[in-house]
Structures are given as structure tokens and as C-alpha cells.
PDB file of C-alpha atoms in Angstrom:
ATOM      1  CA  MET A  29      24.339 -21.092 -12.929  1.00 49.00           C
ATOM      2  CA  VAL A  30      25.650 -21.237  -9.384  1.00 48.00           C
ATOM      3  CA  PHE A  31      24.221 -19.276  -6.445  1.00 58.00           C
ATOM      4  CA  ASN A  32      26.113 -18.895  -3.237  1.00 74.00           C
ATOM      5  CA  ALA A  33      24.451 -18.676   0.162  1.00 79.00           C
ATOM      6  CA  SER A  34      25.235 -15.087   0.859  1.00 82.00           C
ATOM      7  CA  LEU A  35      23.587 -13.969  -2.499  1.00 85.00           C
ATOM      8  CA  ILE A  36      20.329 -15.771  -1.468  1.00 88.00           C
ATOM      9  CA  LEU A  37      20.501 -14.578   2.080  1.00 90.00           C
ATOM     10  CA  GLN A  38      20.958 -10.936   0.736  1.00 91.00           C
ATOM     11  CA  ALA A  39      17.989 -11.505  -1.472  1.00 90.00           C
ATOM     12  CA  LEU A  40      15.920 -12.566   1.504  1.00 92.00           C
ATOM     13  CA  VAL A  41      16.952  -9.537   3.590  1.00 93.00           C
ATOM     14  CA  ASN A  42      16.103  -7.206   0.604  1.00 93.00           C
ATOM     15  CA  GLY A  43      12.804  -9.041   0.121  1.00 93.00           C
ATOM     16  CA  VAL A  44      11.731  -8.730   3.658  1.00 94.00           C
ATOM     17  CA  LEU A  45      12.678  -4.974   3.736  1.00 94.00           C
ATOM     18  CA  MET A  46      10.557  -4.309   0.535  1.00 94.00           C
ATOM     19  CA  GLY A  47       7.781  -6.605   1.656  1.00 94.00           C
ATOM     20  CA  SER A  48       6.946  -4.405   4.564  1.00 94.00           C
ATOM     21  CA  ILE A  49       6.142  -1.589   2.099  1.00 95.00           C
ATOM     22  CA  TYR A  50       3.829  -3.977   0.184  1.00 95.00           C
ATOM     23  CA  ALA A  51       2.236  -4.959   3.404  1.00 94.00           C
ATOM     24  CA  LEU A  52       1.495  -1.441   4.354  1.00 94.00           C
ATOM     25  CA  VAL A  53      -0.100  -0.662   1.063  1.00 95.00           C
ATOM     26  CA  GLY A  54      -1.931  -3.964   1.050  1.00 93.00           C
ATOM     27  CA  ILE A  55      -3.314  -3.252   4.616  1.00 93.00           C
ATOM     28  CA  GLY A  56      -4.951   0.046   3.229  1.00 93.00           C
ATOM     29  CA  LEU A  57      -6.404  -1.839   0.341  1.00 92.00           C
ATOM     30  CA  ALA A  58      -7.727  -4.750   2.578  1.00 91.00           C
ATOM     31  CA  LEU A  59      -9.286  -2.290   5.012  1.00 92.00           C
ATOM     32  CA  ILE A  60     -11.283  -0.481   2.257  1.00 92.00           C
ATOM     33  CA  PHE A  61     -12.476  -3.735   0.848  1.00 90.00           C
ATOM     34  CA  GLY A  62     -13.177  -5.463   4.166  1.00 87.00           C
ATOM     35  CA  VAL A  63     -15.285  -2.565   5.383  1.00 91.00           C
ATOM     36  CA  MET A  64     -16.841  -1.103   2.153  1.00 90.00           C
ATOM     37  CA  ASN A  65     -16.632  -4.068  -0.187  1.00 88.00           C
ATOM     38  CA  ILE A  66     -14.932  -1.766  -2.713  1.00 90.00           C
ATOM     39  CA  VAL A  67     -11.924  -2.827  -4.802  1.00 88.00           C
ATOM     40  CA  ASN A  68      -9.946   0.282  -5.031  1.00 93.00           C
ATOM     41  CA  PHE A  69      -7.887   0.238  -8.210  1.00 94.00           C
ATOM     42  CA  ALA A  70      -6.934   3.775  -7.761  1.00 96.00           C
ATOM     43  CA  HIS A  71      -4.844   2.806  -4.698  1.00 96.00           C
ATOM     44  CA  GLY A  72      -1.614   2.865  -6.598  1.00 96.00           C
ATOM     45  CA  SER A  73      -2.376   6.309  -8.119  1.00 97.00           C
ATOM     46  CA  LEU A  74      -2.965   7.611  -4.619  1.00 97.00           C
ATOM     47  CA  MET A  75       0.544   6.369  -3.621  1.00 97.00           C
ATOM     48  CA  MET A  76       1.976   8.119  -6.693  1.00 97.00           C
ATOM     49  CA  ALA A  77       0.387  11.326  -5.415  1.00 97.00           C
ATOM     50  CA  ALA A  78       1.975  10.938  -2.088  1.00 97.00           C
ATOM     51  CA  MET A  79       5.405  10.334  -3.788  1.00 97.00           C
ATOM     52  CA  TYR A  80       5.037  13.457  -5.851  1.00 98.00           C
ATOM     53  CA  LEU A  81       4.005  15.488  -2.729  1.00 97.00           C
ATOM     54  CA  SER A  82       7.012  14.195  -0.767  1.00 97.00           C
ATOM     55  CA  TYR A  83       9.263  14.800  -3.742  1.00 97.00           C
ATOM     56  CA  TRP A  84       8.345  18.403  -4.239  1.00 97.00           C
ATOM     57  CA  LEU A  85       8.509  19.086  -0.465  1.00 97.00           C
ATOM     58  CA  PHE A  86      12.102  17.800  -0.666  1.00 97.00           C
ATOM     59  CA  VAL A  87      13.073  19.745  -3.824  1.00 96.00           C
ATOM     60  CA  SER A  88      11.384  23.055  -2.920  1.00 96.00           C
ATOM     61  CA  LEU A  89      11.724  23.144   0.883  1.00 95.00           C
ATOM     62  CA  LYS A  90      14.450  20.531   1.559  1.00 94.00           C
ATOM     63  CA  VAL A  91      12.094  18.459   3.823  1.00 96.00           C
ATOM     64  CA  ASP A  92      13.520  14.951   4.421  1.00 96.00           C
ATOM     65  CA  PRO A  93      11.159  12.445   2.881  1.00 95.00           C
ATOM     66  CA  TYR A  94      10.514  10.729   6.024  1.00 96.00           C
ATOM     67  CA  LEU A  95       9.711  13.980   7.877  1.00 96.00           C
ATOM     68  CA  SER A  96       7.348  14.631   4.899  1.00 97.00           C
ATOM     69  CA  MET A  97       5.077  11.844   6.264  1.00 97.00           C
ATOM     70  CA  LEU A  98       3.713  14.545   8.632  1.00 96.00           C
ATOM     71  CA  ALA A  99       2.241  16.187   5.376  1.00 97.00           C
ATOM     72  CA  THR A 100       1.552  13.146   3.161  1.00 97.00           C
ATOM     73  CA  ILE A 101      -0.466  11.096   5.689  1.00 97.00           C
ATOM     74  CA  PRO A 102      -2.985  13.886   6.537  1.00 97.00           C
ATOM     75  CA  PHE A 103      -3.002  15.007   2.981  1.00 98.00           C
ATOM     76  CA  LEU A 104      -3.950  11.543   1.521  1.00 97.00           C
ATOM     77  CA  PHE A 105      -6.295  10.966   4.417  1.00 98.00           C
ATOM     78  CA  PHE A 106      -8.338  14.156   3.506  1.00 97.00           C
ATOM     79  CA  PHE A 107      -7.941  13.426  -0.197  1.00 97.00           C
ATOM     80  CA  GLY A 108      -9.402   9.994   0.572  1.00 97.00           C
ATOM     81  CA  LEU A 109     -12.333  11.551   2.471  1.00 96.00           C
ATOM     82  CA  LEU A 110     -13.151  13.696  -0.604  1.00 96.00           C
ATOM     83  CA  ILE A 111     -12.980  10.728  -2.888  1.00 97.00           C
ATOM     84  CA  GLN A 112     -15.375   8.845  -0.673  1.00 96.00           C
ATOM     85  CA  ARG A 113     -17.669  11.716  -0.329  1.00 93.00           C
ATOM     86  CA  TRP A 114     -18.062  12.804  -3.995  1.00 94.00           C
ATOM     87  CA  LEU A 115     -17.208   9.526  -5.927  1.00 95.00           C
ATOM     88  CA  ILE A 116     -17.365   6.353  -4.018  1.00 95.00           C
ATOM     89  CA  GLU A 117     -20.370   7.080  -1.821  1.00 93.00           C
ATOM     90  CA  ARG A 118     -22.589   7.403  -5.143  1.00 92.00           C
ATOM     91  CA  VAL A 119     -21.783   3.780  -6.131  1.00 92.00           C
ATOM     92  CA  ILE A 120     -21.440   2.245  -2.703  1.00 90.00           C
ATOM     93  CA  ASP A 121     -24.481   0.026  -3.414  1.00 86.00           C
ATOM     94  CA  ALA A 122     -23.931  -0.459  -7.139  1.00 89.00           C
ATOM     95  CA  LYS A 123     -22.707  -3.475  -8.906  1.00 90.00           C
ATOM     96  CA  HIS A 124     -19.011  -4.353  -8.571  1.00 87.00           C
ATOM     97  CA  SER A 125     -18.494  -3.682 -12.324  1.00 90.00           C
ATOM     98  CA  ILE A 126     -19.725  -0.080 -11.767  1.00 93.00           C
ATOM     99  CA  GLN A 127     -17.397   0.289  -8.709  1.00 93.00           C
ATOM    100  CA  ILE A 128     -14.472  -1.107 -10.626  1.00 92.00           C
ATOM    101  CA  LEU A 129     -15.014   1.122 -13.611  1.00 94.00           C
ATOM    102  CA  LEU A 130     -15.160   4.172 -11.277  1.00 96.00           C
ATOM    103  CA  THR A 131     -11.936   3.435  -9.473  1.00 96.00           C
ATOM    104  CA  VAL A 132     -10.147   2.500 -12.714  1.00 96.00           C
ATOM    105  CA  GLY A 133     -11.360   5.786 -14.168  1.00 96.00           C
ATOM    106  CA  LEU A 134     -10.182   7.725 -11.214  1.00 97.00           C
ATOM    107  CA  SER A 135      -6.631   5.930 -11.467  1.00 97.00           C
ATOM    108  CA  LEU A 136      -6.351   6.888 -15.168  1.00 96.00           C
ATOM    109  CA  PHE A 137      -7.381  10.516 -14.398  1.00 97.00           C
ATOM    110  CA  LEU A 138      -4.777  10.832 -11.658  1.00 97.00           C
ATOM    111  CA  ASP A 139      -2.048   9.225 -13.606  1.00 97.00           C
ATOM    112  CA  ASN A 140      -2.677  11.331 -16.748  1.00 97.00           C
ATOM    113  CA  LEU A 141      -2.997  14.540 -14.588  1.00 97.00           C
ATOM    114  CA  ALA A 142       0.378  13.855 -13.132  1.00 97.00           C
ATOM    115  CA  MET A 143       1.722  13.243 -16.526  1.00 96.00           C
ATOM    116  CA  ALA A 144       0.372  16.516 -17.748  1.00 96.00           C
ATOM    117  CA  LEU A 145       1.748  18.400 -14.712  1.00 96.00           C
ATOM    118  CA  PHE A 146       5.151  16.707 -14.217  1.00 95.00           C
ATOM    119  CA  THR A 147       5.831  15.003 -17.585  1.00 94.00           C
ATOM    120  CA  PRO A 148       6.407  11.212 -17.908  1.00 94.00           C
ATOM    121  CA  ASP A 149      10.045  11.564 -16.786  1.00 93.00           C
ATOM    122  CA  PHE A 150      11.395   9.504 -13.953  1.00 95.00           C
ATOM    123  CA  ARG A 151      12.391  11.582 -10.913  1.00 95.00           C
ATOM    124  CA  ALA A 152      14.512  10.620  -7.974  1.00 95.00           C
ATOM    125  CA  ILE A 153      15.934  12.460  -4.924  1.00 95.00           C
ATOM    126  CA  SER A 154      19.415  12.449  -3.390  1.00 92.00           C
ATOM    127  CA  VAL A 155      19.677  12.457   0.425  1.00 92.00           C
ATOM    128  CA  SER A 156      22.834  12.379   2.494  1.00 91.00           C
ATOM    129  CA  TYR A 157      22.157   8.943   3.823  1.00 92.00           C
ATOM    130  CA  GLN A 158      21.129   7.325   0.461  1.00 90.00           C
ATOM    131  CA  THR A 159      24.130   5.050   0.186  1.00 89.00           C
ATOM    132  CA  ALA A 160      24.673   4.505   3.840  1.00 92.00           C
ATOM    133  CA  SER A 161      24.314   0.849   4.903  1.00 92.00           C
ATOM    134  CA  LEU A 162      24.653  -1.504   7.782  1.00 90.00           C
ATOM    135  CA  VAL A 163      26.876  -4.656   7.200  1.00 90.00           C
ATOM    136  CA  LEU A 164      26.144  -7.701   9.232  1.00 85.00           C
ATOM    137  CA  GLY A 165      28.048 -10.901   8.420  1.00 80.00           C
ATOM    138  CA  GLY A 166      28.491  -9.907   4.907  1.00 81.00           C
ATOM    139  CA  ILE A 167      24.894  -8.870   4.413  1.00 89.00           C
ATOM    140  CA  ILE A 168      24.285  -5.286   3.434  1.00 91.00           C
ATOM    141  CA  ILE A 169      21.240  -3.494   4.705  1.00 93.00           C
ATOM    142  CA  SER A 170      20.357  -0.198   3.257  1.00 94.00           C
ATOM    143  CA  TYR A 171      19.609   2.421   5.835  1.00 94.00           C
ATOM    144  CA  PRO A 172      16.773   4.045   3.783  1.00 95.00           C
ATOM    145  CA  GLN A 173      15.208   0.576   3.439  1.00 95.00           C
ATOM    146  CA  LEU A 174      15.788  -0.190   6.986  1.00 95.00           C
ATOM    147  CA  ILE A 175      14.087   3.078   8.103  1.00 95.00           C
ATOM    148  CA  ALA A 176      11.155   2.437   5.695  1.00 95.00           C
ATOM    149  CA  PHE A 177      10.868  -1.183   7.111  1.00 96.00           C
ATOM    150  CA  LEU A 178      10.699   0.054  10.753  1.00 96.00           C
ATOM    151  CA  LEU A 179       8.277   2.908   9.938  1.00 95.00           C
ATOM    152  CA  ALA A 180       6.072   0.316   8.110  1.00 93.00           C
ATOM    153  CA  LEU A 181       6.117  -2.027  10.945  1.00 93.00           C
ATOM    154  CA  GLY A 182       5.377   0.840  13.447  1.00 94.00           C
ATOM    155  CA  LEU A 183       2.514   2.254  11.477  1.00 94.00           C
ATOM    156  CA  THR A 184       1.115  -1.253  11.000  1.00 91.00           C
ATOM    157  CA  PHE A 185       1.149  -1.790  14.847  1.00 93.00           C
ATOM    158  CA  ALA A 186      -0.345   1.605  15.502  1.00 94.00           C
ATOM    159  CA  LEU A 187      -3.218   1.068  12.985  1.00 93.00           C
ATOM    160  CA  TYR A 188      -3.777  -2.404  14.635  1.00 91.00           C
ATOM    161  CA  LEU A 189      -4.015  -0.901  18.119  1.00 94.00           C
ATOM    162  CA  PHE A 190      -6.466   1.850  16.674  1.00 95.00           C
ATOM    163  CA  ILE A 191      -8.714  -0.814  15.041  1.00 93.00           C
ATOM    164  CA  LYS A 192      -8.643  -3.123  18.007  1.00 91.00           C
ATOM    165  CA  LYS A 193      -8.619  -0.835  21.104  1.00 93.00           C
ATOM    166  CA  THR A 194     -10.500   2.413  20.216  1.00 95.00           C
ATOM    167  CA  MET A 195     -14.311   2.823  19.998  1.00 95.00           C
ATOM    168  CA  THR A 196     -13.950   4.097  16.439  1.00 94.00           C
ATOM    169  CA  GLY A 197     -11.904   1.042  15.539  1.00 94.00           C
ATOM    170  CA  LYS A 198     -14.552  -1.213  17.104  1.00 94.00           C
ATOM    171  CA  ALA A 199     -17.189   0.517  15.004  1.00 95.00           C
ATOM    172  CA  ILE A 200     -15.182   0.041  11.915  1.00 94.00           C
ATOM    173  CA  ARG A 201     -14.893  -3.715  12.704  1.00 92.00           C
ATOM    174  CA  ALA A 202     -18.647  -3.838  13.463  1.00 94.00           C
ATOM    175  CA  THR A 203     -19.368  -2.253  10.031  1.00 93.00           C
ATOM    176  CA  SER A 204     -17.171  -4.635   8.379  1.00 90.00           C
ATOM    177  CA  VAL A 205     -18.766  -7.766   9.984  1.00 88.00           C
ATOM    178  CA  GLU A 206     -22.435  -6.820   9.794  1.00 91.00           C
ATOM    179  CA  LYS A 207     -23.443  -3.376   8.364  1.00 89.00           C
ATOM    180  CA  GLU A 208     -27.064  -3.674   9.184  1.00 91.00           C
ATOM    181  CA  GLY A 209     -26.387  -4.666  12.665  1.00 93.00           C
ATOM    182  CA  ALA A 210     -24.024  -1.735  13.159  1.00 93.00           C
ATOM    183  CA  ILE A 211     -26.775   0.642  11.941  1.00 92.00           C
ATOM    184  CA  LEU A 212     -29.210  -0.919  14.396  1.00 91.00           C
ATOM    185  CA  VAL A 213     -26.816  -0.234  17.385  1.00 92.00           C
ATOM    186  CA  GLY A 214     -26.440   3.435  16.355  1.00 92.00           C
ATOM    187  CA  ILE A 215     -23.195   3.429  14.433  1.00 94.00           C
ATOM    188  CA  ASP A 216     -23.055   6.041  11.661  1.00 94.00           C
ATOM    189  CA  THR A 217     -21.832   3.771   8.793  1.00 94.00           C
ATOM    190  CA  ARG A 218     -21.545   6.649   6.343  1.00 93.00           C
ATOM    191  CA  ARG A 219     -19.108   8.374   8.622  1.00 95.00           C
ATOM    192  CA  ILE A 220     -17.217   5.022   9.026  1.00 95.00           C
ATOM    193  CA  HIS A 221     -16.964   4.712   5.305  1.00 95.00           C
ATOM    194  CA  TYR A 222     -15.485   8.168   5.155  1.00 96.00           C
ATOM    195  CA  LEU A 223     -12.964   7.256   7.885  1.00 96.00           C
ATOM    196  CA  THR A 224     -12.035   3.911   6.373  1.00 95.00           C
ATOM    197  CA  PHE A 225     -11.348   5.212   2.925  1.00 97.00           C
ATOM    198  CA  GLY A 226      -9.311   8.112   4.544  1.00 97.00           C
ATOM    199  CA  ILE A 227      -7.245   5.680   6.642  1.00 96.00           C
ATOM    200  CA  GLY A 228      -6.721   3.324   3.720  1.00 95.00           C
ATOM    201  CA  SER A 229      -5.565   6.324   1.710  1.00 97.00           C
ATOM    202  CA  ALA A 230      -3.359   7.440   4.503  1.00 97.00           C
ATOM    203  CA  CYS A 231      -1.466   4.116   4.409  1.00 96.00           C
ATOM    204  CA  VAL A 232      -0.250   4.790   0.880  1.00 97.00           C
ATOM    205  CA  GLY A 233       0.519   8.323   2.044  1.00 97.00           C
ATOM    206  CA  ALA A 234       3.016   6.882   4.475  1.00 97.00           C
ATOM    207  CA  ALA A 235       4.277   4.181   2.099  1.00 97.00           C
ATOM    208  CA  GLY A 236       4.845   6.910  -0.750  1.00 96.00           C
ATOM    209  CA  ALA A 237       7.091   8.972   1.514  1.00 96.00           C
ATOM    210  CA  ALA A 238       8.878   5.919   3.017  1.00 96.00           C
ATOM    211  CA  VAL A 239      10.175   4.541  -0.420  1.00 96.00           C
ATOM    212  CA  LEU A 240      11.116   7.966  -1.980  1.00 96.00           C
ATOM    213  CA  PRO A 241      14.773   7.789  -0.842  1.00 95.00           C
ATOM    214  CA  PHE A 242      15.347   4.583  -2.786  1.00 94.00           C
ATOM    215  CA  PHE A 243      12.700   4.533  -5.414  1.00 95.00           C
ATOM    216  CA  TYR A 244      11.895   6.515  -8.458  1.00 94.00           C
ATOM    217  CA  CYS A 245       8.820   8.698  -8.903  1.00 96.00           C
ATOM    218  CA  SER A 246       6.813   8.893 -12.062  1.00 96.00           C
ATOM    219  CA  PRO A 247       3.075   9.158 -13.098  1.00 96.00           C
ATOM    220  CA  ASN A 248       2.830   5.331 -13.452  1.00 95.00           C
ATOM    221  CA  VAL A 249       4.884   4.326 -10.294  1.00 96.00           C
ATOM    222  CA  GLY A 250       1.730   3.184  -8.461  1.00 94.00           C
ATOM    223  CA  TYR A 251       1.425  -0.062 -10.611  1.00 91.00           C
ATOM    224  CA  ALA A 252       4.857  -1.214  -9.092  1.00 91.00           C
ATOM    225  CA  PHE A 253       3.163  -1.297  -5.743  1.00 93.00           C
ATOM    226  CA  VAL A 254      -0.575  -1.856  -6.176  1.00 90.00           C
ATOM    227  CA  ILE A 255      -0.241  -5.038  -8.171  1.00 89.00           C
ATOM    228  CA  PRO A 256       1.879  -6.696  -5.441  1.00 91.00           C
ATOM    229  CA  ALA A 257      -0.691  -5.211  -2.778  1.00 91.00           C
ATOM    230  CA  PHE A 258      -3.385  -7.108  -4.362  1.00 90.00           C
ATOM    231  CA  VAL A 259      -1.454 -10.321  -4.187  1.00 90.00           C
ATOM    232  CA  VAL A 260      -0.663  -9.506  -0.548  1.00 90.00           C
ATOM    233  CA  VAL A 261      -4.497  -9.111   0.092  1.00 88.00           C
ATOM    234  CA  VAL A 262      -5.140 -12.471  -1.388  1.00 85.00           C
ATOM    235  CA  LEU A 263      -2.308 -14.217   0.436  1.00 86.00           C
ATOM    236  CA  GLY A 264      -3.223 -12.821   3.875  1.00 78.00           C
ATOM    237  CA  GLY A 265      -6.922 -12.970   3.683  1.00 67.00           C
ATOM    238  CA  MET A 266      -9.293 -10.245   4.799  1.00 61.00           C
ATOM    239  CA  GLY A 267      -9.397  -8.819   8.273  1.00 59.00           C
ATOM    240  CA  ASN A 268      -6.105  -9.906   9.639  1.00 69.00           C
ATOM    241  CA  PHE A 269      -3.545  -7.298   9.949  1.00 75.00           C
ATOM    242  CA  TRP A 270      -0.612  -9.555  10.903  1.00 79.00           C
ATOM    243  CA  ALA A 271      -1.626 -12.133   8.062  1.00 84.00           C
ATOM    244  CA  THR A 272      -1.467  -9.135   5.687  1.00 87.00           C
ATOM    245  CA  LEU A 273       2.010  -8.221   7.018  1.00 88.00           C
ATOM    246  CA  VAL A 274       3.279 -11.705   6.566  1.00 89.00           C
ATOM    247  CA  GLY A 275       1.688 -11.829   3.071  1.00 89.00           C
ATOM    248  CA  GLY A 276       3.632  -8.663   2.279  1.00 92.00           C
ATOM    249  CA  LEU A 277       6.893 -10.232   3.358  1.00 91.00           C
ATOM    250  CA  ILE A 278       6.141 -13.406   1.297  1.00 91.00           C
ATOM    251  CA  VAL A 279       5.585 -11.251  -1.744  1.00 92.00           C
ATOM    252  CA  GLY A 280       8.693  -9.164  -1.160  1.00 92.00           C
ATOM    253  CA  VAL A 281      10.919 -12.261  -0.662  1.00 91.00           C
ATOM    254  CA  ALA A 282       9.255 -13.943  -3.655  1.00 89.00           C
ATOM    255  CA  GLU A 283      10.017 -11.056  -6.005  1.00 89.00           C
ATOM    256  CA  SER A 284      13.636 -10.630  -4.601  1.00 89.00           C
ATOM    257  CA  LEU A 285      14.421 -14.341  -5.068  1.00 86.00           C
ATOM    258  CA  GLY A 286      12.854 -14.227  -8.473  1.00 84.00           C
ATOM    259  CA  ALA A 287      15.379 -11.523  -9.502  1.00 82.00           C
ATOM    260  CA  ILE A 288      18.072 -14.168  -8.873  1.00 82.00           C
ATOM    261  CA  PHE A 289      16.635 -17.323 -10.385  1.00 79.00           C
ATOM    262  CA  VAL A 290      14.846 -15.780 -13.544  1.00 77.00           C
ATOM    263  CA  PRO A 291      15.792 -12.940 -15.836  1.00 71.00           C
ATOM    264  CA  GLY A 292      15.081  -9.492 -14.445  1.00 65.00           C
ATOM    265  CA  SER A 293      11.989  -8.771 -16.660  1.00 64.00           C
ATOM    266  CA  LEU A 294      10.383 -11.959 -15.219  1.00 72.00           C
ATOM    267  CA  LYS A 295      11.395 -11.481 -11.593  1.00 73.00           C
ATOM    268  CA  GLN A 296       7.626 -11.159 -10.532  1.00 76.00           C
ATOM    269  CA  MET A 297       6.848 -14.518 -12.099  1.00 82.00           C
ATOM    270  CA  VAL A 298       7.536 -16.342  -8.757  1.00 82.00           C
ATOM    271  CA  MET A 299       5.201 -14.002  -6.930  1.00 83.00           C
ATOM    272  CA  PHE A 300       2.388 -14.701  -9.471  1.00 85.00           C
ATOM    273  CA  ILE A 301       2.972 -18.428  -9.280  1.00 86.00           C
ATOM    274  CA  ILE A 302       2.395 -18.304  -5.526  1.00 84.00           C
ATOM    275  CA  PHE A 303      -0.549 -16.053  -6.153  1.00 84.00           C
ATOM    276  CA  VAL A 304      -2.207 -18.580  -8.552  1.00 87.00           C
ATOM    277  CA  LEU A 305      -1.492 -21.516  -6.249  1.00 86.00           C
ATOM    278  CA  VAL A 306      -3.136 -19.728  -3.372  1.00 84.00           C
ATOM    279  CA  LEU A 307      -6.201 -19.045  -5.458  1.00 83.00           C
ATOM    280  CA  PHE A 308      -6.425 -22.612  -6.338  1.00 86.00           C
ATOM    281  CA  PHE A 309      -5.920 -24.287  -2.893  1.00 84.00           C
ATOM    282  CA  LYS A 310      -6.559 -21.468  -0.391  1.00 82.00           C
ATOM    283  CA  PRO A 311      -8.795 -18.885  -1.966  1.00 77.00           C
ATOM    284  CA  ARG A 312      -9.621 -17.381   1.385  1.00 77.00           C
ATOM    285  CA  GLY A 313      -6.055 -16.712   2.190  1.00 74.00           C
ATOM    286  CA  LEU A 314      -3.192 -18.662   3.556  1.00 74.00           C
ATOM    287  CA  PHE A 315      -4.086 -17.728   7.148  1.00 69.00           C
ATOM    288  CA  SER A 316      -7.861 -17.868   7.058  1.00 65.00           C
ATOM    289  CA  LYS A 317      -9.660 -20.004   9.532  1.00 59.00           C
TER     290      LYS A 317
END
């Protein structure tokens, strides 16, 4: 099979655009794990909830999906607070197996609730700019994907500034590095846990609305994003925003190129090969020190 350079370049561009979404989802996942040591398997289901919220806002009130972020981000933030308060807080010091069972159970509950409420049917929206694109040197850049890419980068940078420059962000970092030390200097780590889970959930609240103009919505759609997000977290390593962003771009490009070189059903194989190699040779992440 012969592949021309323009086809590969197009795949690279598509991979970078999609990789930014994986990075945004992965940053939320890494933040929760880095601060609370919780592997949140319900992360994808929370993104599914954001996508349905954005979908129904569009269908019922004609709210543009990108504008609906003003609703999905705070909704998922407060939903995350409730989950932390009533579920995660009860197992925060339990064994990892208990924590995993809880988040997997929460994921199954949310997915099946969505299936009961909205049926298993795939849903999609149609916006006026859905087919609009920018052509540069023969490379087609979809406007919805480009907007999602820019929003993901902007939100990642804003979150980076929040974590690095604000007192609350410094308290989050202190709790992540040394929880007991943070308590000794007067940081309310319980409050930090609430904020962390809320912020991590808000990340998928943004990602869910960002992908809706060019991606389907269904009760199981979260798996399409949370599995690559786990790979992103492993590639980037914990605690480094920009490494996680680069990891997301790597995963997006690997998946996009995989769709060219292998059959469509196996397009994620390249991503998982990279994942396994990193686990073998750089288990702390490609960019860890």
C-alpha cells in the first residue's frame, strides 16, 4: 500500500487536534490521582454526562456547544464535589482495590442511568459551522476541531496558572507532595480534596462540550476518551501539566496514524504499543526527572 506525504501530514494535523482533547481529559485524571491517590475510573462517565448536558442544551434551547461550557464546567465541578463528599471521601484511606471498585461501580451506574434515560442510541448535533474548514497547503483543518483545540490549550494554560500562581493552587501542590506536612502548616486537606475532584471533573465538563460538534454522544462514549486519557497520564508522568499535554498530542497522533497503517478496528494498536514500551522502559513517564 502506498501512502503519500499529504495523507500522512493530514493525519498528523488531525492527531494533534484530537490529542489536545485527550490531554485535557488526562490532566483532570492526573490531578485527581496526583493529589488524592485515587484512580478515577468514572472519569469517562462524567465526560459522558457533560456531553449529554451540552446536547440537550443545544436541542432544547439552541445553545451553541462551545457556549454551553458556561454550564457544563460549573455543573461538573459541583457534581464532582458531591461525588467527593458522599463517595470518595469515605474510601480515601482505603485500599486501592476498594477505591477502584467504587469508581468502577459509579461509572457503571452513570452509564446505565444514561442508557435508561436516553436509550443506547447514538446522538449527534448539527451546527452551522460543522462542515466549515480551513485549507492550508492542501491540509484540511476542521473549524470545530480547531476551536476545540484552541479551547483545550487555553483551559490547560489557565489551569496551569491557577495551580502555579494562586494560594489555593499552592495548597493543592503542597497536599500532593506531602499531605501530613500540608496539615501541619494549616492547610485544610479535606477542602483541597473537594476542590481537586471538582476541578478534575470540570476538565471533562469542558472536554465534553468541546467535542460535541464533531463527535457522537451515547451512554458509553466516555470509554472512547478515558482509555486514551489513562495512556496520556502514563506517557506524561504525574505532576507536569505540559508533559501531560505533550502526552495527549502523542496519543492523538499515534491513533490518527494508526488509522492509516492498520485496519480501522485496530487503529489504537499503535497507541497501546507506545503505552507498553513506556511502561517497560520509562514507567515514571517520558518526561519524568
